[in-house]
Short mmCIF file of C-alpha atoms and ligand atoms in Angstrom, two decimals:
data_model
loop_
_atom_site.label_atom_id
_atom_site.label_comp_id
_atom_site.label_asym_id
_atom_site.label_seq_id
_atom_site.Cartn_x
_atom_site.Cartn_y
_atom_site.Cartn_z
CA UNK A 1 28.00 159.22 -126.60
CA UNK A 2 30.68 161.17 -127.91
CA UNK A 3 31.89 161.66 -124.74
CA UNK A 4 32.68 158.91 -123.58
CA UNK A 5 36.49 157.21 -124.19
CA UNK A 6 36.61 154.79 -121.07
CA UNK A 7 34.19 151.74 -120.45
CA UNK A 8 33.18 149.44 -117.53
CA UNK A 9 30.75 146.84 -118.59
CA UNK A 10 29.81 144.57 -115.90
CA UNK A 11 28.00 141.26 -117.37
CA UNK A 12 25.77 138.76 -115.21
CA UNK A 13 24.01 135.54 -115.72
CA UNK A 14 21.72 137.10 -117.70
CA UNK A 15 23.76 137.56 -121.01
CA UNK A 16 24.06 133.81 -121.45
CA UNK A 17 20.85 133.21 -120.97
CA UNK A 18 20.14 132.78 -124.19
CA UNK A 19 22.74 130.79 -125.24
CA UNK A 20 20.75 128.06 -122.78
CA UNK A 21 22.26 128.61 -118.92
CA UNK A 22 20.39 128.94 -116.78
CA UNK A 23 20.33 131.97 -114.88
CA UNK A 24 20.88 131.76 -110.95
CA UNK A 25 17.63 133.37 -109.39
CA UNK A 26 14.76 133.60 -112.60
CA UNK A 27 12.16 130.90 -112.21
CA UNK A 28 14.08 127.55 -113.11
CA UNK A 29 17.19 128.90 -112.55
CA UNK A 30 19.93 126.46 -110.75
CA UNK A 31 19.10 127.51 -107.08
CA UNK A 32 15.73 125.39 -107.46
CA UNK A 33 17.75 122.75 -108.54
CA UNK A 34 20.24 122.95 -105.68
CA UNK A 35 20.48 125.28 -103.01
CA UNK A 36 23.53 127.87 -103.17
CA UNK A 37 24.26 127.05 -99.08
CA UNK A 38 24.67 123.10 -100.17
CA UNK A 39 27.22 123.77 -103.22
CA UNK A 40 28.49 127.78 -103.69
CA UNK A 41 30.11 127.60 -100.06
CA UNK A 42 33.80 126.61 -98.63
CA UNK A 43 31.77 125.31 -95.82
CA UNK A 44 29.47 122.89 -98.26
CA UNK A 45 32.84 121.63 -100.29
CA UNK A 46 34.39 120.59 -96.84
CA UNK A 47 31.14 118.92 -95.66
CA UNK A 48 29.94 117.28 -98.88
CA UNK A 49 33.02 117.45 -101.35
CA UNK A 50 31.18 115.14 -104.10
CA UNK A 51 28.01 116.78 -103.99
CA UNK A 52 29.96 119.98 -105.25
CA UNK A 53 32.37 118.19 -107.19
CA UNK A 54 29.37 116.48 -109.11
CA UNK A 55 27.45 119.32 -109.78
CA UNK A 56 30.39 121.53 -110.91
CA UNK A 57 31.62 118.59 -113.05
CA UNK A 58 27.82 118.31 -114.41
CA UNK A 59 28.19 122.42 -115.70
CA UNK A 60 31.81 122.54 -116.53
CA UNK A 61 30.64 119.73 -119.68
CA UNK A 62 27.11 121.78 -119.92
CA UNK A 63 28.81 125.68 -120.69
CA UNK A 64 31.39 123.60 -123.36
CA UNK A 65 28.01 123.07 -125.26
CA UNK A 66 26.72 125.99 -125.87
CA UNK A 67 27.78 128.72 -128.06
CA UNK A 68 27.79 132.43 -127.61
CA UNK A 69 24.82 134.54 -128.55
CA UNK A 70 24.22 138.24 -130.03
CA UNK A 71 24.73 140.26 -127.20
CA UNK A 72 28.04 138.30 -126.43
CA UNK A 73 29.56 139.20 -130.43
CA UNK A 74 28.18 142.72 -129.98
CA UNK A 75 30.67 143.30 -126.92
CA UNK A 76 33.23 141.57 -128.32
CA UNK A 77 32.79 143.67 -131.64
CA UNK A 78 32.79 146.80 -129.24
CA UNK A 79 35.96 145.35 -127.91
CA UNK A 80 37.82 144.73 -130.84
CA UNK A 81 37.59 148.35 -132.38
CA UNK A 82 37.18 150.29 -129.58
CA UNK A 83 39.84 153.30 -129.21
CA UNK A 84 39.69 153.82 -125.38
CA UNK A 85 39.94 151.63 -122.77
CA UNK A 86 37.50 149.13 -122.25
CA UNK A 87 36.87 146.35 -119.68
CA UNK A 88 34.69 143.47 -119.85
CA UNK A 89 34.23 142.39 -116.00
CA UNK A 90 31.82 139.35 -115.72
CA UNK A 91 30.54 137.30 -112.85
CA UNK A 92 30.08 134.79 -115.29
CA UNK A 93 32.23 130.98 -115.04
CA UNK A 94 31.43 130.28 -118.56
CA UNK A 95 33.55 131.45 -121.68
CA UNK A 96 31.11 132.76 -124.02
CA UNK A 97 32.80 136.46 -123.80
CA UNK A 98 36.28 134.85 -124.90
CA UNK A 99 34.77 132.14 -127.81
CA UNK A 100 32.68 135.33 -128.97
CA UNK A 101 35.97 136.84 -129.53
CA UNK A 102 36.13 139.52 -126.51
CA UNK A 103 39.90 139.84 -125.28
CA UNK A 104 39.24 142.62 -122.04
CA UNK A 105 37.64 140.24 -120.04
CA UNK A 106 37.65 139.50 -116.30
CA UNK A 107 36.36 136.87 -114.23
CA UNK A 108 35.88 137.75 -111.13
CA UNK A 109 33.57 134.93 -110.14
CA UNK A 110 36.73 132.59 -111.29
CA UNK A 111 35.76 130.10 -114.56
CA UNK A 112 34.68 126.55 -114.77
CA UNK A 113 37.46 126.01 -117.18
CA UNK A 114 40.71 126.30 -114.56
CA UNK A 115 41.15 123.76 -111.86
CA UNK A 116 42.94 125.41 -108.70
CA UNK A 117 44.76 123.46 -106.29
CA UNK A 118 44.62 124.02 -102.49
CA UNK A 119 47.73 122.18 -102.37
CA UNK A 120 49.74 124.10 -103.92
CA UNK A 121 47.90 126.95 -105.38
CA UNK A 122 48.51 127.04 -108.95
CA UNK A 123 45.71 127.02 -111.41
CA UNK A 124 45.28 124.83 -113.78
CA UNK A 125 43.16 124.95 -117.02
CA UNK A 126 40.48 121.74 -117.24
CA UNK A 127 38.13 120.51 -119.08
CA UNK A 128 37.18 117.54 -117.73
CA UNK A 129 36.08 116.09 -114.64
CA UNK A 130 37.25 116.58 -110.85
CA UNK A 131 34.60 114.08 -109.09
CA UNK A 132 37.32 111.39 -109.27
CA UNK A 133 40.14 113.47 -107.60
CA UNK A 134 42.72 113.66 -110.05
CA UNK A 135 46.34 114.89 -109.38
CA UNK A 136 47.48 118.32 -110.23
CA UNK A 137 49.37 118.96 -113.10
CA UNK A 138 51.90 121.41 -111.31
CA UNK A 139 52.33 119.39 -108.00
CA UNK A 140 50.93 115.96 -108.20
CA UNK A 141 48.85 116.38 -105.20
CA UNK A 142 44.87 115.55 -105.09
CA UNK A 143 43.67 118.73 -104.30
CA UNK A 144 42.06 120.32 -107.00
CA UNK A 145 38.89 122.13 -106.64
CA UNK A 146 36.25 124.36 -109.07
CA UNK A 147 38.12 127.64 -109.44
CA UNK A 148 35.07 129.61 -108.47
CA UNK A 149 34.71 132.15 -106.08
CA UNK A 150 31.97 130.83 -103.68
CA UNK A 151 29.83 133.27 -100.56
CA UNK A 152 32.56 134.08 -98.40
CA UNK A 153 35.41 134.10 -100.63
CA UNK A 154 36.91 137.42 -102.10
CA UNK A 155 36.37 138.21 -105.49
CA UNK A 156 39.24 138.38 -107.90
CA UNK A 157 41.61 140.93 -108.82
CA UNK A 158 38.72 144.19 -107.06
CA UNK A 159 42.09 146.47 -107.15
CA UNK A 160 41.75 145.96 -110.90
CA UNK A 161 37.89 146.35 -111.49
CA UNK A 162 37.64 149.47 -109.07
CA UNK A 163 40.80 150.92 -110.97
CA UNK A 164 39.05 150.51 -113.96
CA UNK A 165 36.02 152.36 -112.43
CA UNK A 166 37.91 155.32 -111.27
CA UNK A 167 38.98 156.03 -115.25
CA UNK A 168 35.52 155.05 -116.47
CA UNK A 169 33.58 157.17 -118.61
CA UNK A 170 30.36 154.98 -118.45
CA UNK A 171 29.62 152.03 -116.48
CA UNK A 172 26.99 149.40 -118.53
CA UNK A 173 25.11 146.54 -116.82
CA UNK A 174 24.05 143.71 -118.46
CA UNK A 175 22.19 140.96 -117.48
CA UNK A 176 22.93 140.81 -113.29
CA UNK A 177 19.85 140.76 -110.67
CA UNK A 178 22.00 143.23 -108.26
CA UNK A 179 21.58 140.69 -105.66
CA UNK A 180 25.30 139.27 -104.93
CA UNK A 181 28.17 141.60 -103.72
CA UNK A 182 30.67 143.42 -104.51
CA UNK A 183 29.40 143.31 -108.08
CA UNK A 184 26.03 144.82 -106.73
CA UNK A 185 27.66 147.84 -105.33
CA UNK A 186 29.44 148.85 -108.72
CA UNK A 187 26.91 151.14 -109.64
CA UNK A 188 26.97 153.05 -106.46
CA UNK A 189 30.80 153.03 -106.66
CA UNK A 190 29.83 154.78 -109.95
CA UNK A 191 27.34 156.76 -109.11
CA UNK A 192 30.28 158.25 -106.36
CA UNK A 193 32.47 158.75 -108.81
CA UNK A 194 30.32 160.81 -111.19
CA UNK A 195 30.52 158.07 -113.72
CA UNK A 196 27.25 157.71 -115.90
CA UNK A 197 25.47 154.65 -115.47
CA UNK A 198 23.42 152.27 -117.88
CA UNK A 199 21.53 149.27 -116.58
CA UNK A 200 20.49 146.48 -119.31
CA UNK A 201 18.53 143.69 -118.23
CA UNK A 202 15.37 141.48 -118.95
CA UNK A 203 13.16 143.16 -115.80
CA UNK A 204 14.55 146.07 -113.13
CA UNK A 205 17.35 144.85 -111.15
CA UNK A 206 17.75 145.19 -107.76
CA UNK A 207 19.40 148.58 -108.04
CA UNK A 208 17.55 149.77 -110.87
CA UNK A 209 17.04 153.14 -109.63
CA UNK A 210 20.60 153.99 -109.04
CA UNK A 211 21.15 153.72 -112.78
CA UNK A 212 21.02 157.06 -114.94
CA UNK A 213 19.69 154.90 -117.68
CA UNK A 214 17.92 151.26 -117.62
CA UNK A 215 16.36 149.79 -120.70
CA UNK A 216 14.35 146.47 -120.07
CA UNK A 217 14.43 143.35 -122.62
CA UNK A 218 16.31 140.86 -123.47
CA UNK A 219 20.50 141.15 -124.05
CA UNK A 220 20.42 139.99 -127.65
CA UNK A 221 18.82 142.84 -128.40
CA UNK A 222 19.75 145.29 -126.12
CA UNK A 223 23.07 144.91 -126.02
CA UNK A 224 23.81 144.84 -129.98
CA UNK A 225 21.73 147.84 -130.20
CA UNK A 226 23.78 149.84 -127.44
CA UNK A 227 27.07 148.73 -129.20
CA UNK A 228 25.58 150.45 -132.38
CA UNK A 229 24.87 153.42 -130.87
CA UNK A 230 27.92 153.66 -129.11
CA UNK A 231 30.27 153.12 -132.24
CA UNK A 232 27.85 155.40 -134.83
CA UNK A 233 27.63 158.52 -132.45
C1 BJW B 301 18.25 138.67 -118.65
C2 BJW B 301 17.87 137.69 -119.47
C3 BJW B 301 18.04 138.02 -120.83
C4 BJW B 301 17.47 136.87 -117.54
N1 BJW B 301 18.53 139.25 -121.15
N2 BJW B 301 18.70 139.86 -118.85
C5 BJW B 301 24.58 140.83 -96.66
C6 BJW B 301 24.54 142.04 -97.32
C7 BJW B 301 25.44 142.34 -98.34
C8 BJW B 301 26.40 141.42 -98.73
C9 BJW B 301 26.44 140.21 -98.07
C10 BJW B 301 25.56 139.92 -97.05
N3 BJW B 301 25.82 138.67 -96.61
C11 BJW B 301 26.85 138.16 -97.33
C12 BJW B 301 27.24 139.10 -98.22
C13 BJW B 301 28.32 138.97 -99.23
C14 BJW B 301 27.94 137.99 -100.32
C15 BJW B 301 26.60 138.40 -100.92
O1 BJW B 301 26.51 139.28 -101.76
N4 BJW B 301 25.53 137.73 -100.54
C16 BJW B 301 24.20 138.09 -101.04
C17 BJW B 301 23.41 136.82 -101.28
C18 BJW B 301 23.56 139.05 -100.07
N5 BJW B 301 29.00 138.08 -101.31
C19 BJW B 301 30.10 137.33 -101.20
O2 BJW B 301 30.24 136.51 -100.34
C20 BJW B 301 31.18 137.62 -102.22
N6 BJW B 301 32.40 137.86 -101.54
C21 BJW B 301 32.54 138.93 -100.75
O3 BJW B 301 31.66 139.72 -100.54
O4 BJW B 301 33.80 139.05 -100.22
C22 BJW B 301 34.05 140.14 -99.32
C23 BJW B 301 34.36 141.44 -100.00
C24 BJW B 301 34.21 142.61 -99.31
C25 BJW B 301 34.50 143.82 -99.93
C26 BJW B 301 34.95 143.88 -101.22
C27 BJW B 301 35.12 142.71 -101.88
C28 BJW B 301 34.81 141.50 -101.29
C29 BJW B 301 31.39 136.43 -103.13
C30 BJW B 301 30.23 136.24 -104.06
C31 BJW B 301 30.42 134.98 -104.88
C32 BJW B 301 29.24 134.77 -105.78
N7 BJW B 301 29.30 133.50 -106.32
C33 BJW B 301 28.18 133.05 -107.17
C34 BJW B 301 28.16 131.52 -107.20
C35 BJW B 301 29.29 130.95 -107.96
C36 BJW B 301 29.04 129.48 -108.04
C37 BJW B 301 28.52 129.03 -109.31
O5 BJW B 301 28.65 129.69 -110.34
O6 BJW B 301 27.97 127.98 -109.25
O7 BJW B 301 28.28 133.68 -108.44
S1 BJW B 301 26.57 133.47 -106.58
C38 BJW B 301 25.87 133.64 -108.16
O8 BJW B 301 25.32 134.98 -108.18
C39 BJW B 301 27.04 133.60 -109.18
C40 BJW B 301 26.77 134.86 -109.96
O9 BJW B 301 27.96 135.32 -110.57
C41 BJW B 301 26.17 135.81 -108.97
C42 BJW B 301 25.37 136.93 -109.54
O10 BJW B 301 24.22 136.43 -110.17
P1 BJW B 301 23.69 137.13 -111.47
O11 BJW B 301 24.70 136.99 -112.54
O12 BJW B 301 23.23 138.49 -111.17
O13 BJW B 301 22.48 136.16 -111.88
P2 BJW B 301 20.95 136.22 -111.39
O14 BJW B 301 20.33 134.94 -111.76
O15 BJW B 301 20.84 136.66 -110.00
O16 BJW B 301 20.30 137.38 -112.29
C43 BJW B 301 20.14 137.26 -113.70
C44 BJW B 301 19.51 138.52 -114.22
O17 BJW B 301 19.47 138.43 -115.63
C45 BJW B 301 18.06 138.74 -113.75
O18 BJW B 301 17.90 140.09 -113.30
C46 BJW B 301 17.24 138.48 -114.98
O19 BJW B 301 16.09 139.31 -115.07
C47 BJW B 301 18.21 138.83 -116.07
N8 BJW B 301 17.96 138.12 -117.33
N9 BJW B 301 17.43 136.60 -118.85
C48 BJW B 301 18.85 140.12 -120.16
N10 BJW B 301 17.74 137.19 -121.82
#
């Protein structure tokens, strides 16, 4: 590992797993609950705004409950001392990476904790509840929805992430099926760019084989083990 100075780690569902949410596509995962096309779509929030509202109200209170786990204070260790540049891009809405202490962090599935108004487009942190159409802070309009980027809608700040993947060393990915684009492409964006590739997950992904690496098992001990081996060389 000696090599490498520059880091992309790209987290999924499957890192906060074990801090008790439920991943979206393992066996009692949310989509048996609900179905993504009735809630995760700009089509299903105009036809059904308080089914949405509701169920993103029900998991904004859920992820404020739960508490960050191993693998989540292993990255944000390797954040904290690490030399080179490092970037922590998750598809996760929850905050576990920031309340384990991690600082390089990017959402670029948006977070349950900001409430963005179509009104007038400023987001707003929130911790509460949206089901009973409260006004926005900035504007005073009742327009707020989840700031979370549903099918359809374009993933935040991608100028950023594939920036970060041009300069990478290593590209690491943790917990993620490899089902849901563009994060599923990252490792062939990688694999383009002659960056080396680790996968880290519970079972093979989706794009398992286009990793250099994969090790299979859960985060919490996966992902504090990498970190050690990463900072004692
Ligand atoms: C453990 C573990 C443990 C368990 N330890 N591991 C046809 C082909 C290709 C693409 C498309 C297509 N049709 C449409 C598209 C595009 C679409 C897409 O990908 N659809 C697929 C379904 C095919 N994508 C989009 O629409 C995206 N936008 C877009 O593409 O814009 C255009 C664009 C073009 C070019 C460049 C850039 C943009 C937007 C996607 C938005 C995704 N939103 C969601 C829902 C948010 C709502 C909510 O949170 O409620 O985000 S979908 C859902 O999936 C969520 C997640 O972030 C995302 C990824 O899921 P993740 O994290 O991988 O979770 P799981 O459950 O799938 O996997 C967990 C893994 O962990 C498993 O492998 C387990 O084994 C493992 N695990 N326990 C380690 N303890």
């Amino acid at each position: 590992m000696t090599d490498i100075r520059n880091i992309v780690i790209l987290t999924g569902a499957g890192i906060s797993a074990e801090s008790g949410i439920d991943t979206f596509r393992d066996g009692g995962g949310l989509w048996e609950q609900h179905r993504v096309e009735d809630v995760a779509t700009p089509e299903a929030f105009a036809r059904d705004p308080d089914l949405v509202l509701r169920f993103y109200d029900m998991r904004r209170e859920a992820i404020q409950q739960k508490e960050p786990n191993p693998a989540h204070e292993a990255l944000a260790r390797l954040d904290d001392i690490w030399p080179g540049e490092l970037l922590i891009v998750t598809q996760n809405v929850d905050d576990l990476h920031e309340r384990a202490g991690a600082s390089r962090v990017l959402h670029m599935h948006g977070t349950h904790l900001n409430a963005w108004c179509t009104a007038c487009d400023v987001r707003s942190p929130w911790r509460g509840t949206l089901i009973e159409r409260p006004s926005c802070p900035a504007c005073g309009e009742s327009a707020l929805r989840p700031d979370i980027v549903w099918f359809g809608e374009m993933p935040y700040e991608m100028e950023r992430i594939y920036g970060a993947l041009r300069n990478a060393d290593l590209f690491v990915s943790v917990g993620t099926s490899g089902a849901v684009y563009p994060a599923a492409g990252f490792v062939r964006d990688a694999n383009a760019l002659r960056v080396r590739t680790l996968e880290l997950n519970l079972e093979p992904s989706q794009g398992s084989g286009w990793f250099d690496e994969a090790r299979h098992g859960p985060a919490s001990e996966l992902v504090p083990e990498w970190v050690d081996e990463v900072l004692i060389p």
